[in-house]
PDB file of C-alpha atoms in Angstrom:
ATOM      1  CA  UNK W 258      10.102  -1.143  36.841  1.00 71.00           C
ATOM      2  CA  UNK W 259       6.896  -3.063  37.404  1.00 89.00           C
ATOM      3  CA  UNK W 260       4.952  -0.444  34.878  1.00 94.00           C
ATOM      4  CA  UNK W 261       7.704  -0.573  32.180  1.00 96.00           C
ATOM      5  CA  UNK W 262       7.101  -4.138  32.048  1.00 96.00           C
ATOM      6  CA  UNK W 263       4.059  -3.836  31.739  1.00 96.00           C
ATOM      7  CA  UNK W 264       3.915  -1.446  28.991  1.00 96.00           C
ATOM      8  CA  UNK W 265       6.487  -3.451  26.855  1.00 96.00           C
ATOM      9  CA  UNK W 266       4.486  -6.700  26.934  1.00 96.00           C
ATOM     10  CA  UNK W 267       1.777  -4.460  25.884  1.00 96.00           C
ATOM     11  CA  UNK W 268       3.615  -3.314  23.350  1.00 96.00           C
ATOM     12  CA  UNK W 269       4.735  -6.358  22.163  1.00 94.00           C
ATOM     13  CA  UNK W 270       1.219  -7.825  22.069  1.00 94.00           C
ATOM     14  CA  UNK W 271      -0.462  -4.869  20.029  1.00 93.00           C
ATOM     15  CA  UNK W 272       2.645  -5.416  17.538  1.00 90.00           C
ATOM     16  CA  UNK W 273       0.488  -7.724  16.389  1.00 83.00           C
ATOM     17  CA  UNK W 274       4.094  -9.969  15.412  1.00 82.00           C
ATOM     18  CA  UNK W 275       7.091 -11.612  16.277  1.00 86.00           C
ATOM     19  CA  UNK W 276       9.289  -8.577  16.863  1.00 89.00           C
ATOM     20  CA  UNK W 277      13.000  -8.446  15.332  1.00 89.00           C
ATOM     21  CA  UNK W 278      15.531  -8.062  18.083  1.00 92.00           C
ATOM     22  CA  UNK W 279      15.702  -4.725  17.088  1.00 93.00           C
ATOM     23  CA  UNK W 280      12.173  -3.835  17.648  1.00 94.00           C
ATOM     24  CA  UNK W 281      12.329  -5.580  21.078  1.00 95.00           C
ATOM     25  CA  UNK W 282      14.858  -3.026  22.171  1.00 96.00           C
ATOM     26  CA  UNK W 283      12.864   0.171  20.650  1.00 97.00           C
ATOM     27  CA  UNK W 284       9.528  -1.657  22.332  1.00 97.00           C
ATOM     28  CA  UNK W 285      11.448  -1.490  25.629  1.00 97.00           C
ATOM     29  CA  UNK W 286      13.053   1.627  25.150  1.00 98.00           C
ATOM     30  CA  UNK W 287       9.315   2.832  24.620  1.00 98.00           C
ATOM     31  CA  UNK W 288       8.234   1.812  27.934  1.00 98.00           C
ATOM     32  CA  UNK W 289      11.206   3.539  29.767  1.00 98.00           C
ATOM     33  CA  UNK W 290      10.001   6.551  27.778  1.00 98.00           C
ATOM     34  CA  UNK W 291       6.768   6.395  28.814  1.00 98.00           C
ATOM     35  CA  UNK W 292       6.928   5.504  32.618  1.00 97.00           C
ATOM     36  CA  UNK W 293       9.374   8.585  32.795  1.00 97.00           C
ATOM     37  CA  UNK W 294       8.169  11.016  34.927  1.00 95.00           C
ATOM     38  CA  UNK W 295      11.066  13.457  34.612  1.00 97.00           C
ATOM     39  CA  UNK W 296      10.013  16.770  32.664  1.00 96.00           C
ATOM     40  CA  UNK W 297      13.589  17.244  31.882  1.00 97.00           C
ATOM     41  CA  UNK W 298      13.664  13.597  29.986  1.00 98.00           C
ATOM     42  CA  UNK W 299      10.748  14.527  27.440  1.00 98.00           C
ATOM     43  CA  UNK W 300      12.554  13.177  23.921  1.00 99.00           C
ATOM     44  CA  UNK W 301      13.173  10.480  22.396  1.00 99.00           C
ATOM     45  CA  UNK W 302      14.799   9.709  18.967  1.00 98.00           C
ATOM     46  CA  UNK W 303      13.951   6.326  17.209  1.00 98.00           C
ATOM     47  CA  UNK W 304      15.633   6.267  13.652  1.00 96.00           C
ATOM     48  CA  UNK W 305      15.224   2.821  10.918  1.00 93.00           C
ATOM     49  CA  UNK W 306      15.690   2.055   7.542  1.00 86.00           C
ATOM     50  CA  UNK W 307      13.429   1.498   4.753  1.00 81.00           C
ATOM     51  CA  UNK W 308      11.784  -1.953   6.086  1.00 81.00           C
ATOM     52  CA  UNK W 309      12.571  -2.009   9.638  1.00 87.00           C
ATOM     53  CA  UNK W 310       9.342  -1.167  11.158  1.00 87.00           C
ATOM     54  CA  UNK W 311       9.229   1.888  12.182  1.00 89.00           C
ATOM     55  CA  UNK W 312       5.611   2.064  10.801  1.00 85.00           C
ATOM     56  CA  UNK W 313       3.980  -1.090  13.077  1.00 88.00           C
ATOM     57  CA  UNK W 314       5.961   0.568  15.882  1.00 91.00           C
ATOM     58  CA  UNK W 315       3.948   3.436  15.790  1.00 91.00           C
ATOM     59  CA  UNK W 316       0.637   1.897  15.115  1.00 93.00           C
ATOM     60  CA  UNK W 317       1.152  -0.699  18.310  1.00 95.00           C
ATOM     61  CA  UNK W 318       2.594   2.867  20.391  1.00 96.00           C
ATOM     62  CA  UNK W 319      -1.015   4.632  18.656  1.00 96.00           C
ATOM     63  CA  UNK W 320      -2.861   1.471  20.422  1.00 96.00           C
ATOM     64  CA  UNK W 321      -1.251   1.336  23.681  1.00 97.00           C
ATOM     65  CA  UNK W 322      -1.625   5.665  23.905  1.00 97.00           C
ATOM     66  CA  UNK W 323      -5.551   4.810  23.081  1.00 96.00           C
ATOM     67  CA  UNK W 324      -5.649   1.814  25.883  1.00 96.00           C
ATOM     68  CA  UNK W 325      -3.852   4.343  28.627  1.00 96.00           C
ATOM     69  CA  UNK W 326      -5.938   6.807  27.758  1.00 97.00           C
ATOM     70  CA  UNK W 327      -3.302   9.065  26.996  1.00 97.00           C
ATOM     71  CA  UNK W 328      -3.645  12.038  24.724  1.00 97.00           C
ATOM     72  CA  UNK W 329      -1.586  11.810  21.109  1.00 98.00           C
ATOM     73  CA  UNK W 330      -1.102  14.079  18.441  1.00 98.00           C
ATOM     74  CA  UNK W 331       0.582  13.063  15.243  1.00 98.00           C
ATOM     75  CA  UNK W 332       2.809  14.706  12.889  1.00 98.00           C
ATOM     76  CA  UNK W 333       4.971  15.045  10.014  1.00 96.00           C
ATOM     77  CA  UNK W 334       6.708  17.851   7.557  1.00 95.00           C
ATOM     78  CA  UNK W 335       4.244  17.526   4.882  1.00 94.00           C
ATOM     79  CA  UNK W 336       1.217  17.099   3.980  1.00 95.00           C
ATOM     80  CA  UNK W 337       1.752  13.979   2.245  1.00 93.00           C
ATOM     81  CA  UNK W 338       3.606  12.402   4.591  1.00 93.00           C
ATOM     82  CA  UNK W 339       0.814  13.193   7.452  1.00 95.00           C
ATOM     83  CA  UNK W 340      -1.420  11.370   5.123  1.00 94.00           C
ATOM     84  CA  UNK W 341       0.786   8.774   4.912  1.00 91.00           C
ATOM     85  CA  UNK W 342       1.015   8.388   8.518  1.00 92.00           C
ATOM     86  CA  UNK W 343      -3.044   8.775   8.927  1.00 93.00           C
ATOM     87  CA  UNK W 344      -3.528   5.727   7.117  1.00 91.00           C
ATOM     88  CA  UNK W 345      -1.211   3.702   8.558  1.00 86.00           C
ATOM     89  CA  UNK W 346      -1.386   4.374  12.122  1.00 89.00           C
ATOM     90  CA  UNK W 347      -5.460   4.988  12.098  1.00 89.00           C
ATOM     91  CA  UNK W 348      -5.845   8.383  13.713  1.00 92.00           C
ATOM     92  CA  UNK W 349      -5.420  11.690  12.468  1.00 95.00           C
ATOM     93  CA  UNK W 350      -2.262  13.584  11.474  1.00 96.00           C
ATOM     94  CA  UNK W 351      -1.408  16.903  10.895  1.00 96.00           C
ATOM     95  CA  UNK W 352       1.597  19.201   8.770  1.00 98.00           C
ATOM     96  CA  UNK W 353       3.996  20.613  12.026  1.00 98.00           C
ATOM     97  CA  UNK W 354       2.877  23.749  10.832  1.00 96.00           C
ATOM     98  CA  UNK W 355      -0.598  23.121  10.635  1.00 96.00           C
ATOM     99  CA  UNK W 356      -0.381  21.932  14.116  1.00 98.00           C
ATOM    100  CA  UNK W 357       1.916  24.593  16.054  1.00 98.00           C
ATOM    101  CA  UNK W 358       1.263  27.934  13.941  1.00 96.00           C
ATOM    102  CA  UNK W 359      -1.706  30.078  13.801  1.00 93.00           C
ATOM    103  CA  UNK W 360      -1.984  33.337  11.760  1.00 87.00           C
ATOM    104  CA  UNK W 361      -1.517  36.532  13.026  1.00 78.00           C
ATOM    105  CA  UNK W 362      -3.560  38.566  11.291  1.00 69.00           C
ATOM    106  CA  UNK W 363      -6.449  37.151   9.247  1.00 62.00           C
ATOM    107  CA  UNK W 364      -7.036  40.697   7.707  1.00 59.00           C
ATOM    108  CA  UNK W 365      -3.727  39.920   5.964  1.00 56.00           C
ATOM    109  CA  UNK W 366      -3.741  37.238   2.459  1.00 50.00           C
ATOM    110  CA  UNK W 367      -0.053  36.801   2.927  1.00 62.00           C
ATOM    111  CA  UNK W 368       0.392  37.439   6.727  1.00 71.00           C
ATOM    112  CA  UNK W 369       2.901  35.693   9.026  1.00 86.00           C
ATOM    113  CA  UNK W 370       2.186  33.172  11.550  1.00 92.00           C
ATOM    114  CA  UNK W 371       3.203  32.899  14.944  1.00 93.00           C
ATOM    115  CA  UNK W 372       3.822  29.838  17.444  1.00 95.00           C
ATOM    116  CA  UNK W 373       0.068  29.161  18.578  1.00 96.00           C
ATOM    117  CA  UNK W 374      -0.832  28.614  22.776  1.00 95.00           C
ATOM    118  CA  UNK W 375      -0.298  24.955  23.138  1.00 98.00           C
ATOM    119  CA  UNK W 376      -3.457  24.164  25.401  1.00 97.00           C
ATOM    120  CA  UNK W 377      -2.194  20.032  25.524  1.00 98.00           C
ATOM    121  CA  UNK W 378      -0.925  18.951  28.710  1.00 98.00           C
ATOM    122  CA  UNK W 379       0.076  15.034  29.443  1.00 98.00           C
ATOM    123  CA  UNK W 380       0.023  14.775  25.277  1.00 98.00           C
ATOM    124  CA  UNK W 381       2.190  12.637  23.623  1.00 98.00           C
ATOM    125  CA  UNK W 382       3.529  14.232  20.094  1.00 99.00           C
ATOM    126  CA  UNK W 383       4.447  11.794  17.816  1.00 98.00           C
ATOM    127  CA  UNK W 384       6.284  13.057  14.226  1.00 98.00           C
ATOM    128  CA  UNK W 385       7.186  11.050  11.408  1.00 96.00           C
ATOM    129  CA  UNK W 386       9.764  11.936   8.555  1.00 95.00           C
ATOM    130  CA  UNK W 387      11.531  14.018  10.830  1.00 96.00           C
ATOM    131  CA  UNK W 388      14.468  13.995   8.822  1.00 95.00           C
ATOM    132  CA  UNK W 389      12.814  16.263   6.835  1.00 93.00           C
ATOM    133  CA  UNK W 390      12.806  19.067   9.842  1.00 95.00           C
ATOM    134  CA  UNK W 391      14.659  21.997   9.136  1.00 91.00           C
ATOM    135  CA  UNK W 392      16.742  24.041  12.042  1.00 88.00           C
ATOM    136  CA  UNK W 393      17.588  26.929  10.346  1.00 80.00           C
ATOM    137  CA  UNK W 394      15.654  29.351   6.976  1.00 71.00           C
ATOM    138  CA  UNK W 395      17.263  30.015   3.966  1.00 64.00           C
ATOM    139  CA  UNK W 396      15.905  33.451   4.272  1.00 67.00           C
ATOM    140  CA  UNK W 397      13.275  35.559   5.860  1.00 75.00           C
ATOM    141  CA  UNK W 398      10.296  33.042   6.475  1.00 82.00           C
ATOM    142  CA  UNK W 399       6.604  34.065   7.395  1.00 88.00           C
ATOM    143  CA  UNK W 400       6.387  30.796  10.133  1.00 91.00           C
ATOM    144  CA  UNK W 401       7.468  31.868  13.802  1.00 88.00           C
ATOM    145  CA  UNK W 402      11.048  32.146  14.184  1.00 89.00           C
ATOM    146  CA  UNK W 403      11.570  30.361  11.003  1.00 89.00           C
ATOM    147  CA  UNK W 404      13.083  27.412  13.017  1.00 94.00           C
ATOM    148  CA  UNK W 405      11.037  24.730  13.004  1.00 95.00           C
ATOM    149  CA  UNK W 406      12.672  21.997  14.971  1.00 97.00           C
ATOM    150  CA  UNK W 407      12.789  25.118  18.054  1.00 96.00           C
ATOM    151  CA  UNK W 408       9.605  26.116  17.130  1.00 97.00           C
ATOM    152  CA  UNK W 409       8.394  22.291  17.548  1.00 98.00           C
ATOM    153  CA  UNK W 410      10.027  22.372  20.726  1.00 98.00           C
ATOM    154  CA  UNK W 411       9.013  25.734  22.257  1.00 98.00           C
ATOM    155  CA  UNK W 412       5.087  24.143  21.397  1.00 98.00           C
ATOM    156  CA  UNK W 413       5.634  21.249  22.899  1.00 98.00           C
ATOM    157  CA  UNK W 414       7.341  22.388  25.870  1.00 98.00           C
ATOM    158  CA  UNK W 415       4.784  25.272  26.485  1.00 98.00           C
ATOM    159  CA  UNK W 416       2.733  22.916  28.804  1.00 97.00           C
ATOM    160  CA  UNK W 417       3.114  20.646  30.955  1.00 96.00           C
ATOM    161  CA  UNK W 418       4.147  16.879  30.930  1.00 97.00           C
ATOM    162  CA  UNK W 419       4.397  16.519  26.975  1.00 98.00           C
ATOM    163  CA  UNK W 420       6.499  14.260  25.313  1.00 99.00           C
ATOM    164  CA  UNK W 421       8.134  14.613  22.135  1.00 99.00           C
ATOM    165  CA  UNK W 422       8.981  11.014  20.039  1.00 99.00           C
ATOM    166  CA  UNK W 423      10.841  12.314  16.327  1.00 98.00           C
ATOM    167  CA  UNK W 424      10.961   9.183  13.899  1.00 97.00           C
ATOM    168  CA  UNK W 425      12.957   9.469  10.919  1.00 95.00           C
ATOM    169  CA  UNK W 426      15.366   7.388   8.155  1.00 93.00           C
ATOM    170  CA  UNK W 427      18.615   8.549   8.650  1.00 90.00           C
ATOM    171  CA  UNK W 428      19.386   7.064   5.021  1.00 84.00           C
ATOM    172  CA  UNK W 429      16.712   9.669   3.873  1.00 86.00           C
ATOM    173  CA  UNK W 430      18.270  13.399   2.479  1.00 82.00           C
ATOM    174  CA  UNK W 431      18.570  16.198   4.699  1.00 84.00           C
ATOM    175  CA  UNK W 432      16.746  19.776   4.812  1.00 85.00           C
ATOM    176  CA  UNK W 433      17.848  21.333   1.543  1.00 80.00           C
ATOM    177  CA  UNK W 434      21.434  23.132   2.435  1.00 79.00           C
ATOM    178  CA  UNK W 435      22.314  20.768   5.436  1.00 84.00           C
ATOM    179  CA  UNK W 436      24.565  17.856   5.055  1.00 84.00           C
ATOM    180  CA  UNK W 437      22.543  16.049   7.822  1.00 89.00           C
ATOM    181  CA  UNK W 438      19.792  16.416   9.137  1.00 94.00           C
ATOM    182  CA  UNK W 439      19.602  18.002  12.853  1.00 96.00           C
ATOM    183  CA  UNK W 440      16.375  16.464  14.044  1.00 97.00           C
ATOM    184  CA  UNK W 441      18.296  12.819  13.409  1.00 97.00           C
ATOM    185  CA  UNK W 442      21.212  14.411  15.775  1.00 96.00           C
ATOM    186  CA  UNK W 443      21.698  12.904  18.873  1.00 97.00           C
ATOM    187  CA  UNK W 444      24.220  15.010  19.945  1.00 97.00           C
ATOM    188  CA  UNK W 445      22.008  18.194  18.788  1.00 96.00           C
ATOM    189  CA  UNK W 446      18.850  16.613  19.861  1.00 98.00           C
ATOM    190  CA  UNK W 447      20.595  15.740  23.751  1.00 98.00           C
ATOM    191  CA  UNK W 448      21.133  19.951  24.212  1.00 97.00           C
ATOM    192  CA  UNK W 449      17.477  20.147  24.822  1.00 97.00           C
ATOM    193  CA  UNK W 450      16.479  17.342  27.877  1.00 98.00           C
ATOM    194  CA  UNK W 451      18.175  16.372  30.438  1.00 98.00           C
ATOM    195  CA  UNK W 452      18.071  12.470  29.153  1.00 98.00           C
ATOM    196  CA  UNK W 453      17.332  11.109  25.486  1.00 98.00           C
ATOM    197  CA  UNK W 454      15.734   8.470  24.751  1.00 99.00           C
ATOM    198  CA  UNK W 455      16.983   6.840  21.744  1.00 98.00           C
ATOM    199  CA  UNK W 456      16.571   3.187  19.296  1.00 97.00           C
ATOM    200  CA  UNK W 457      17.798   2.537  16.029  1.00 96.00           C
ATOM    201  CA  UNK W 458      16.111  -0.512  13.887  1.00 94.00           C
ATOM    202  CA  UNK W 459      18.339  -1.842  11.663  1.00 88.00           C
ATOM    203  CA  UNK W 460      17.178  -5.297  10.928  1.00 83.00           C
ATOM    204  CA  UNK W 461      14.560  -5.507   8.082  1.00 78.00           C
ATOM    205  CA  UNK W 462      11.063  -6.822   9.208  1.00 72.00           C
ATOM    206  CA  UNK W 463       9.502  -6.349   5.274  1.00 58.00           C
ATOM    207  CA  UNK W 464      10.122  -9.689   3.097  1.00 57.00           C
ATOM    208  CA  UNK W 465      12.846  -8.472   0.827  1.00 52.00           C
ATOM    209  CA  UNK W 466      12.133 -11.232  -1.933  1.00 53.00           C
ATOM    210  CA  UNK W 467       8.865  -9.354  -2.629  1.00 74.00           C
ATOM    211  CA  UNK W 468      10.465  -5.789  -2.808  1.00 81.00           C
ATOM    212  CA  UNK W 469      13.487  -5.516  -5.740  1.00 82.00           C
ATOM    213  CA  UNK W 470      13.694  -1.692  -4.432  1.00 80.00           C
ATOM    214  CA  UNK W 471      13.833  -2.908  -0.877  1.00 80.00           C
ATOM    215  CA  UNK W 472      15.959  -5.791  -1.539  1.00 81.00           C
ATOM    216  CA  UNK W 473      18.513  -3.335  -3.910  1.00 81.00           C
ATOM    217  CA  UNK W 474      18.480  -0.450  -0.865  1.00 80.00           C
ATOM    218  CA  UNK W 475      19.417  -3.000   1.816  1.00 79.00           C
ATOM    219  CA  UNK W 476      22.228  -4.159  -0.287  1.00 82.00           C
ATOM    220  CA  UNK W 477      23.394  -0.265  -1.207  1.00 81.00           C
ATOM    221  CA  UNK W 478      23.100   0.425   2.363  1.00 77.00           C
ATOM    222  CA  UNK W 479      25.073  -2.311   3.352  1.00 78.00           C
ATOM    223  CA  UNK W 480      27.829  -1.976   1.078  1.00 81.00           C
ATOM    224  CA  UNK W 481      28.088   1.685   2.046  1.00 76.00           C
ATOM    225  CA  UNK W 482      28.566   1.139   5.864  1.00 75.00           C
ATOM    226  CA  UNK W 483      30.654  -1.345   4.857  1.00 82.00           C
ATOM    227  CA  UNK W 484      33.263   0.587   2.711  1.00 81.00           C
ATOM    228  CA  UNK W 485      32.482  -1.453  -0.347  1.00 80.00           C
ATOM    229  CA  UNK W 486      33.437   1.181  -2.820  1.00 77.00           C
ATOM    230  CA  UNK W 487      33.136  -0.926  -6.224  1.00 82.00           C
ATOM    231  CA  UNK W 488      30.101  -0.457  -8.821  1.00 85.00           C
ATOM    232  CA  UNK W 489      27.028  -1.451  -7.244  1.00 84.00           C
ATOM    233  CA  UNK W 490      25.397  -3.901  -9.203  1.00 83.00           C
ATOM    234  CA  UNK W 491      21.108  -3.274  -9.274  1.00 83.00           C
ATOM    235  CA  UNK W 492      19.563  -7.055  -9.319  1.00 85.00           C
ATOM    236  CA  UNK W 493      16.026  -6.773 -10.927  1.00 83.00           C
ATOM    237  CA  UNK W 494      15.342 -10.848 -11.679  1.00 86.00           C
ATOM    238  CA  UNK W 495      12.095 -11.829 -10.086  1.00 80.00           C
ATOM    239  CA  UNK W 496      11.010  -8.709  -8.782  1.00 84.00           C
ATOM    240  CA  UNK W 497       7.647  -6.861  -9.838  1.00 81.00           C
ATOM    241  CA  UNK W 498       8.636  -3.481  -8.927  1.00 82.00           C
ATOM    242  CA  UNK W 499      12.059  -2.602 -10.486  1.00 83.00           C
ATOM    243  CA  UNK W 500      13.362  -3.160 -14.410  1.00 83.00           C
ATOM    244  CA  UNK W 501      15.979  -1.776 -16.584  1.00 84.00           C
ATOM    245  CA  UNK W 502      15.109  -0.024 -19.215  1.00 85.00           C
ATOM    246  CA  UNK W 503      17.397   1.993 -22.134  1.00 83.00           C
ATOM    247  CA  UNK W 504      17.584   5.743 -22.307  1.00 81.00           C
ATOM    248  CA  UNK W 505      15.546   6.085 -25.612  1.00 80.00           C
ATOM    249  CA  UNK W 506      13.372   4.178 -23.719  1.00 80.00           C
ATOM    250  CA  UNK W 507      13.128   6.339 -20.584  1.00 85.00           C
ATOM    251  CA  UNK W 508      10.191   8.104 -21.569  1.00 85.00           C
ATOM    252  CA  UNK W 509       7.931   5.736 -22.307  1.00 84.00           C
ATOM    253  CA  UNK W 510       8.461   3.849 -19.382  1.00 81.00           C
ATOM    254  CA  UNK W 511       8.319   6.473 -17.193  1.00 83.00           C
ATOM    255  CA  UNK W 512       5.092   7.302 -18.669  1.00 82.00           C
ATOM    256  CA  UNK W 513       3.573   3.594 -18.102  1.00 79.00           C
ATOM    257  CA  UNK W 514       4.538   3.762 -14.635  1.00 79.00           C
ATOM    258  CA  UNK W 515       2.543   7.260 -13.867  1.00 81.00           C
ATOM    259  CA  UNK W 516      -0.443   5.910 -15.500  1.00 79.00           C
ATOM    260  CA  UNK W 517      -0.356   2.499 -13.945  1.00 70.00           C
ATOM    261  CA  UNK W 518       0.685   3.759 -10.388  1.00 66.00           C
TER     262      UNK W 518
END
């Protein structure tokens, strides 16, 4: 108990602000996480909303790993997403596959790949946009088993006392062909350790008054947990970053915005 407390006033320091109460509880789930010894309780599941902080929770998590001492490896689906998380976190990040695959045969242009030898031990794997991990191929794929979420965990599991954290937006779409997305699955996600970890932000840390898109989504969002079922109404006075605009006028805008952005 004395080093979970610890690590969550660490935590909460390299947050670098006033936490929500939300981010309190992920900050302190974090430190449970961590000062778990356990190899059967080596996941943990931390989903958010647009806004919610999900991203300074992994940059003050990046910090503390650096002050421990403790090995990380970052992650997401794609490759712009791993950029994504590079420059906000501050270390380097990797595509899943880029990270866990390595090609069989290099004779071959098109050749398969294979689950590489995991030679991390003690490593903590972090992923972002996990919602976007698939459990399952359309059809025959050329990466491992063609599960990726298994795949992810075979890796990680391959050597000793790694951890697995998955991040991901449960408002976000699924793997095409899935109506939700099994890396966001508790219940899915709890077959595979003996314990998981798991925090949900909800509350929005971003100032919605500067974001119309933000501001509009938290509304949406809310209405649809809600069972609000009437016309949603988009408000766009005094934001920057949303208008309406006609459909002969579609194009043109949607020009403007790709040249400006």
């Amino acid at each position: 108990m004395a080093l979970e407390a610890y690590l969550n006033e660490r935590l909460l320091e390299k947050a670098g602000h006033t936490p929500t109460v939300c981010q309190r509880e992920l900050f302190s789930t974090l430190s449970a996480f961590i000062a778990d010894h356990d190899d059967g309780n080596w996941l943990m599941l931390v989903t958010g909303y647009a806004g919610t902080g999900k991203t300074s929770a992994i940059s003050a998590l990046v910090l503390l790993l650096k002050e421990m001492n403790r090995r990380h490896i970052l992650m997401a689906p794609t490759g712009r997403a791993a950029k994504v998380l590079r420059n906000y976190a501050g270390v380097s990040a990797k595509t899943i596959h880029k990270q866990i695959y390595r090609q069989k045969s290099l004779q071959e242009i098109e050749g398969e790949f294979s689950i590489d030898m995991n030679k991390f031990t003690d490593t903590f794997f972090i992923v972002d946009e996990a919602s976007l991990i698939n459990n399952a191929s359309a059809g025959p794929s050329i990466f491992g088993s063609g599960n990726l979420l298994e795949d992810l965990f075979k890796y990680v599991r391959s050597n000793r006392g790694n951890k697995l954290i998955l991040m991901g937006d449960p408002a976000q779409l699924p793997p095409v062909g899935m109506e939700c997305s099994p890396a966001l699955d508790r219940d899915f996600l709890s077959r595979y350790c003996n314990r998981l970890y798991f925090s949900h932000l909800t509350s929005v840390v971003r100032q919605k008054k500067s974001s119309g898109i933000l501001y509009n989504a938290t509304v949406l969002r809310n209405e649809i947990e809600n069972g609000d079922i009437s016309p949603f109404s988009l408000s766009v006075d005094g934001f920057d970053d949303v208008e309406r605009t006609s459909g002969a006028d579609m194009t043109e805008s949607l020009s403007w915005a790709i040249d400006k952005y």
